[in-house]
């Protein structure tokens, strides 16, 4: 009973990425563990730990480089850095106009790791679905008259990433 479950889980990880050989199924599992842990830490401490994200980026790049090609790894790392730079740029524009941050840079780093492993489109889904879920959350807190000072976005990003991976890669 346990073996079919583990086999199905391994199959899900294999299909959650594009371009990685099947024996590297553990990499998306590791990245999802890191991203989920970072989202959980964000809900408790309102920060995403830089060393964990950095170690994840190093692991993804090194694994892609040694098991696929260094060009493949460089392309994914470039996309990840571009995603982080775009989010940073959007926040800078917002900050100059409104004198307050719009996006936490932890969310930018979180997104960089997601893009490095899973590619750009699942990360876009994560932001779209995550934003919708965050809006619902804010609405529920207003309806229940529960005061919140800030919305910690990484948990919504994580749920959005899982939904995006399912929609793009796992549904049959």
PDB file of C-alpha atoms in Angstrom:
ATOM      1  CA  UNK A   1       0.000   0.000   0.000  1.00  0.00           C
ATOM      2  CA  UNK A   2       2.838   2.407   0.802  1.00  0.00           C
ATOM      3  CA  UNK A   3       4.890   1.553  -2.301  1.00  0.00           C
ATOM      4  CA  UNK A   4       2.175   2.601  -4.837  1.00  0.00           C
ATOM      5  CA  UNK A   5       1.713   5.888  -2.934  1.00  0.00           C
ATOM      6  CA  UNK A   6       5.455   6.597  -2.970  1.00  0.00           C
ATOM      7  CA  UNK A   7       5.655   5.688  -6.646  1.00  0.00           C
ATOM      8  CA  UNK A   8       2.767   8.033  -7.482  1.00  0.00           C
ATOM      9  CA  UNK A   9       4.353  10.820  -5.440  1.00  0.00           C
ATOM     10  CA  UNK A  10       7.680  10.323  -7.212  1.00  0.00           C
ATOM     11  CA  UNK A  11       5.843  10.447 -10.553  1.00  0.00           C
ATOM     12  CA  UNK A  12       4.275  13.783  -9.588  1.00  0.00           C
ATOM     13  CA  UNK A  13       7.702  15.247  -8.852  1.00  0.00           C
ATOM     14  CA  UNK A  14       9.093  13.915 -12.133  1.00  0.00           C
ATOM     15  CA  UNK A  15       6.354  15.664 -14.114  1.00  0.00           C
ATOM     16  CA  UNK A  16       6.463  18.952 -12.171  1.00  0.00           C
ATOM     17  CA  UNK A  17       9.568  20.125 -14.042  1.00  0.00           C
ATOM     18  CA  UNK A  18      10.483  20.270 -17.709  1.00  0.00           C
ATOM     19  CA  UNK A  19      13.831  19.108 -19.002  1.00  0.00           C
ATOM     20  CA  UNK A  20      15.117  17.230 -15.955  1.00  0.00           C
ATOM     21  CA  UNK A  21      15.804  13.503 -16.220  1.00  0.00           C
ATOM     22  CA  UNK A  22      13.408  11.290 -14.204  1.00  0.00           C
ATOM     23  CA  UNK A  23      16.108  10.208 -11.748  1.00  0.00           C
ATOM     24  CA  UNK A  24      16.333  13.820 -10.529  1.00  0.00           C
ATOM     25  CA  UNK A  25      12.780  13.641  -9.126  1.00  0.00           C
ATOM     26  CA  UNK A  26      14.160  14.607  -5.714  1.00  0.00           C
ATOM     27  CA  UNK A  27      15.083  18.160  -6.834  1.00  0.00           C
ATOM     28  CA  UNK A  28      11.493  19.459  -7.235  1.00  0.00           C
ATOM     29  CA  UNK A  29      10.627  17.669  -3.984  1.00  0.00           C
ATOM     30  CA  UNK A  30      13.479  19.481  -2.231  1.00  0.00           C
ATOM     31  CA  UNK A  31      12.537  22.836  -3.767  1.00  0.00           C
ATOM     32  CA  UNK A  32       8.877  22.436  -2.756  1.00  0.00           C
ATOM     33  CA  UNK A  33      10.031  21.583   0.767  1.00  0.00           C
ATOM     34  CA  UNK A  34      12.202  24.716   0.851  1.00  0.00           C
ATOM     35  CA  UNK A  35       9.468  26.942  -0.604  1.00  0.00           C
ATOM     36  CA  UNK A  36       6.820  25.510   1.729  1.00  0.00           C
ATOM     37  CA  UNK A  37       9.102  25.935   4.736  1.00  0.00           C
ATOM     38  CA  UNK A  38       9.910  29.495   3.700  1.00  0.00           C
ATOM     39  CA  UNK A  39       6.188  30.246   3.369  1.00  0.00           C
ATOM     40  CA  UNK A  40       5.578  28.808   6.827  1.00  0.00           C
ATOM     41  CA  UNK A  41       8.453  30.840   8.283  1.00  0.00           C
ATOM     42  CA  UNK A  42       7.008  33.932   6.581  1.00  0.00           C
ATOM     43  CA  UNK A  43       3.697  33.475   8.400  1.00  0.00           C
ATOM     44  CA  UNK A  44       5.475  33.305  11.755  1.00  0.00           C
ATOM     45  CA  UNK A  45       8.342  35.782  11.415  1.00  0.00           C
ATOM     46  CA  UNK A  46       7.361  37.887   8.369  1.00  0.00           C
ATOM     47  CA  UNK A  47      10.697  37.095   6.721  1.00  0.00           C
ATOM     48  CA  UNK A  48      11.883  34.584   4.198  1.00  0.00           C
ATOM     49  CA  UNK A  49      15.313  33.260   5.177  1.00  0.00           C
ATOM     50  CA  UNK A  50      17.920  34.310   2.613  1.00  0.00           C
ATOM     51  CA  UNK A  51      20.373  31.449   3.306  1.00  0.00           C
ATOM     52  CA  UNK A  52      17.726  28.798   2.645  1.00  0.00           C
ATOM     53  CA  UNK A  53      16.709  30.393  -0.656  1.00  0.00           C
ATOM     54  CA  UNK A  54      20.363  30.846  -1.665  1.00  0.00           C
ATOM     55  CA  UNK A  55      21.174  27.220  -0.882  1.00  0.00           C
ATOM     56  CA  UNK A  56      18.117  26.184  -2.918  1.00  0.00           C
ATOM     57  CA  UNK A  57      19.277  28.264  -5.908  1.00  0.00           C
ATOM     58  CA  UNK A  58      22.752  26.749  -5.668  1.00  0.00           C
ATOM     59  CA  UNK A  59      21.314  23.218  -5.441  1.00  0.00           C
ATOM     60  CA  UNK A  60      19.001  23.780  -8.420  1.00  0.00           C
ATOM     61  CA  UNK A  61      21.709  25.329 -10.586  1.00  0.00           C
ATOM     62  CA  UNK A  62      24.332  22.717  -9.717  1.00  0.00           C
ATOM     63  CA  UNK A  63      21.906  19.829 -10.237  1.00  0.00           C
ATOM     64  CA  UNK A  64      20.642  21.170 -13.541  1.00  0.00           C
ATOM     65  CA  UNK A  65      24.195  21.871 -14.690  1.00  0.00           C
ATOM     66  CA  UNK A  66      25.578  18.453 -13.832  1.00  0.00           C
ATOM     67  CA  UNK A  67      22.549  16.403 -14.930  1.00  0.00           C
ATOM     68  CA  UNK A  68      21.263  18.288 -17.989  1.00  0.00           C
ATOM     69  CA  UNK A  69      23.711  20.962 -19.182  1.00  0.00           C
ATOM     70  CA  UNK A  70      25.296  24.123 -17.894  1.00  0.00           C
ATOM     71  CA  UNK A  71      23.500  26.073 -20.635  1.00  0.00           C
ATOM     72  CA  UNK A  72      20.186  24.747 -19.308  1.00  0.00           C
ATOM     73  CA  UNK A  73      21.163  25.702 -15.746  1.00  0.00           C
ATOM     74  CA  UNK A  74      22.345  29.160 -16.831  1.00  0.00           C
ATOM     75  CA  UNK A  75      19.105  29.781 -18.721  1.00  0.00           C
ATOM     76  CA  UNK A  76      16.999  28.888 -15.661  1.00  0.00           C
ATOM     77  CA  UNK A  77      19.185  30.953 -13.349  1.00  0.00           C
ATOM     78  CA  UNK A  78      18.912  33.893 -15.774  1.00  0.00           C
ATOM     79  CA  UNK A  79      15.112  33.599 -15.781  1.00  0.00           C
ATOM     80  CA  UNK A  80      15.151  33.451 -11.983  1.00  0.00           C
ATOM     81  CA  UNK A  81      17.327  36.554 -11.663  1.00  0.00           C
ATOM     82  CA  UNK A  82      15.169  38.384 -14.218  1.00  0.00           C
ATOM     83  CA  UNK A  83      12.020  37.505 -12.249  1.00  0.00           C
ATOM     84  CA  UNK A  84      13.594  38.849  -9.060  1.00  0.00           C
ATOM     85  CA  UNK A  85      14.726  42.006 -10.847  1.00  0.00           C
ATOM     86  CA  UNK A  86      11.258  42.594 -12.325  1.00  0.00           C
ATOM     87  CA  UNK A  87       9.597  42.234  -8.910  1.00  0.00           C
ATOM     88  CA  UNK A  88      12.206  44.529  -7.369  1.00  0.00           C
ATOM     89  CA  UNK A  89      11.598  47.086 -10.152  1.00  0.00           C
ATOM     90  CA  UNK A  90       7.840  47.018  -9.649  1.00  0.00           C
ATOM     91  CA  UNK A  91       8.354  47.551  -5.927  1.00  0.00           C
ATOM     92  CA  UNK A  92      10.749  50.460  -6.581  1.00  0.00           C
ATOM     93  CA  UNK A  93       8.237  52.202  -8.851  1.00  0.00           C
ATOM     94  CA  UNK A  94       5.476  51.701  -6.287  1.00  0.00           C
ATOM     95  CA  UNK A  95       7.728  52.925  -3.462  1.00  0.00           C
ATOM     96  CA  UNK A  96       8.621  56.093  -5.351  1.00  0.00           C
ATOM     97  CA  UNK A  97       4.949  56.823  -6.023  1.00  0.00           C
ATOM     98  CA  UNK A  98       3.376  55.746  -2.714  1.00  0.00           C
ATOM     99  CA  UNK A  99       6.281  55.940  -0.241  1.00  0.00           C
ATOM    100  CA  UNK A 100       5.625  52.374   0.914  1.00  0.00           C
ATOM    101  CA  UNK A 101       6.654  48.928  -0.259  1.00  0.00           C
ATOM    102  CA  UNK A 102       4.157  47.047  -2.402  1.00  0.00           C
ATOM    103  CA  UNK A 103       5.962  43.713  -2.449  1.00  0.00           C
ATOM    104  CA  UNK A 104       8.278  42.167   0.064  1.00  0.00           C
ATOM    105  CA  UNK A 105      11.680  41.235  -1.293  1.00  0.00           C
ATOM    106  CA  UNK A 106      11.328  37.857   0.400  1.00  0.00           C
ATOM    107  CA  UNK A 107       8.553  37.172  -2.101  1.00  0.00           C
ATOM    108  CA  UNK A 108      10.931  38.140  -4.907  1.00  0.00           C
ATOM    109  CA  UNK A 109      13.588  35.717  -3.645  1.00  0.00           C
ATOM    110  CA  UNK A 110      10.956  33.013  -3.134  1.00  0.00           C
ATOM    111  CA  UNK A 111       9.866  33.523  -6.745  1.00  0.00           C
ATOM    112  CA  UNK A 112      13.442  33.314  -7.980  1.00  0.00           C
ATOM    113  CA  UNK A 113      13.799  29.813  -6.538  1.00  0.00           C
ATOM    114  CA  UNK A 114      10.436  28.734  -7.957  1.00  0.00           C
ATOM    115  CA  UNK A 115      11.394  30.014 -11.421  1.00  0.00           C
ATOM    116  CA  UNK A 116      14.838  28.381 -11.290  1.00  0.00           C
ATOM    117  CA  UNK A 117      13.308  24.967 -10.649  1.00  0.00           C
ATOM    118  CA  UNK A 118       9.858  25.011 -12.248  1.00  0.00           C
ATOM    119  CA  UNK A 119      10.189  27.724 -14.941  1.00  0.00           C
ATOM    120  CA  UNK A 120       8.431  31.044 -15.465  1.00  0.00           C
ATOM    121  CA  UNK A 121       4.839  30.030 -16.210  1.00  0.00           C
ATOM    122  CA  UNK A 122       4.203  28.164 -12.921  1.00  0.00           C
ATOM    123  CA  UNK A 123       5.566  31.221 -11.077  1.00  0.00           C
ATOM    124  CA  UNK A 124       3.185  33.491 -12.985  1.00  0.00           C
ATOM    125  CA  UNK A 125       0.330  31.190 -11.992  1.00  0.00           C
ATOM    126  CA  UNK A 126       1.585  31.327  -8.407  1.00  0.00           C
ATOM    127  CA  UNK A 127       1.397  35.123  -8.404  1.00  0.00           C
ATOM    128  CA  UNK A 128      -2.022  35.244 -10.070  1.00  0.00           C
ATOM    129  CA  UNK A 129      -3.641  32.563  -7.928  1.00  0.00           C
ATOM    130  CA  UNK A 130      -1.805  33.794  -4.830  1.00  0.00           C
ATOM    131  CA  UNK A 131      -3.051  37.350  -5.382  1.00  0.00           C
ATOM    132  CA  UNK A 132      -6.632  36.137  -5.772  1.00  0.00           C
ATOM    133  CA  UNK A 133      -6.372  34.068  -2.592  1.00  0.00           C
ATOM    134  CA  UNK A 134      -4.837  36.994  -0.702  1.00  0.00           C
ATOM    135  CA  UNK A 135      -7.698  39.235  -1.805  1.00  0.00           C
ATOM    136  CA  UNK A 136     -10.212  36.657  -0.570  1.00  0.00           C
ATOM    137  CA  UNK A 137      -8.279  36.448   2.723  1.00  0.00           C
ATOM    138  CA  UNK A 138      -8.330  40.238   3.125  1.00  0.00           C
ATOM    139  CA  UNK A 139     -12.056  40.266   2.356  1.00  0.00           C
ATOM    140  CA  UNK A 140     -12.727  37.563   4.949  1.00  0.00           C
ATOM    141  CA  UNK A 141     -10.765  39.439   7.591  1.00  0.00           C
ATOM    142  CA  UNK A 142     -12.789  42.571   6.887  1.00  0.00           C
ATOM    143  CA  UNK A 143     -16.089  40.695   7.008  1.00  0.00           C
ATOM    144  CA  UNK A 144     -15.121  39.121  10.328  1.00  0.00           C
ATOM    145  CA  UNK A 145     -13.742  42.472  11.516  1.00  0.00           C
ATOM    146  CA  UNK A 146     -10.394  40.884  12.307  1.00  0.00           C
ATOM    147  CA  UNK A 147      -7.667  43.527  12.107  1.00  0.00           C
ATOM    148  CA  UNK A 148      -4.560  42.638  10.145  1.00  0.00           C
ATOM    149  CA  UNK A 149      -1.558  44.894   9.798  1.00  0.00           C
ATOM    150  CA  UNK A 150      -0.008  43.075   6.890  1.00  0.00           C
ATOM    151  CA  UNK A 151      -0.622  40.175   4.520  1.00  0.00           C
ATOM    152  CA  UNK A 152       2.189  37.642   4.427  1.00  0.00           C
ATOM    153  CA  UNK A 153       2.130  36.651   0.779  1.00  0.00           C
ATOM    154  CA  UNK A 154       4.467  33.625   0.591  1.00  0.00           C
ATOM    155  CA  UNK A 155       1.824  31.144   1.828  1.00  0.00           C
ATOM    156  CA  UNK A 156      -0.520  32.331  -0.918  1.00  0.00           C
ATOM    157  CA  UNK A 157       2.332  32.066  -3.431  1.00  0.00           C
ATOM    158  CA  UNK A 158       2.979  28.487  -2.331  1.00  0.00           C
ATOM    159  CA  UNK A 159      -0.654  27.477  -2.759  1.00  0.00           C
ATOM    160  CA  UNK A 160      -0.681  29.246  -6.127  1.00  0.00           C
ATOM    161  CA  UNK A 161       2.468  27.404  -7.212  1.00  0.00           C
ATOM    162  CA  UNK A 162       1.003  24.032  -6.293  1.00  0.00           C
ATOM    163  CA  UNK A 163      -2.182  24.900  -8.206  1.00  0.00           C
ATOM    164  CA  UNK A 164      -0.167  26.187 -11.169  1.00  0.00           C
ATOM    165  CA  UNK A 165       1.985  23.057 -11.286  1.00  0.00           C
ATOM    166  CA  UNK A 166      -1.111  20.918 -11.163  1.00  0.00           C
ATOM    167  CA  UNK A 167      -2.843  22.893 -13.901  1.00  0.00           C
ATOM    168  CA  UNK A 168       0.177  23.140 -16.207  1.00  0.00           C
ATOM    169  CA  UNK A 169       1.974  19.855 -15.699  1.00  0.00           C
ATOM    170  CA  UNK A 170       0.086  17.293 -13.666  1.00  0.00           C
ATOM    171  CA  UNK A 171      -3.531  17.188 -14.763  1.00  0.00           C
ATOM    172  CA  UNK A 172      -4.264  14.657 -17.412  1.00  0.00           C
TER     173      UNK A 172
END
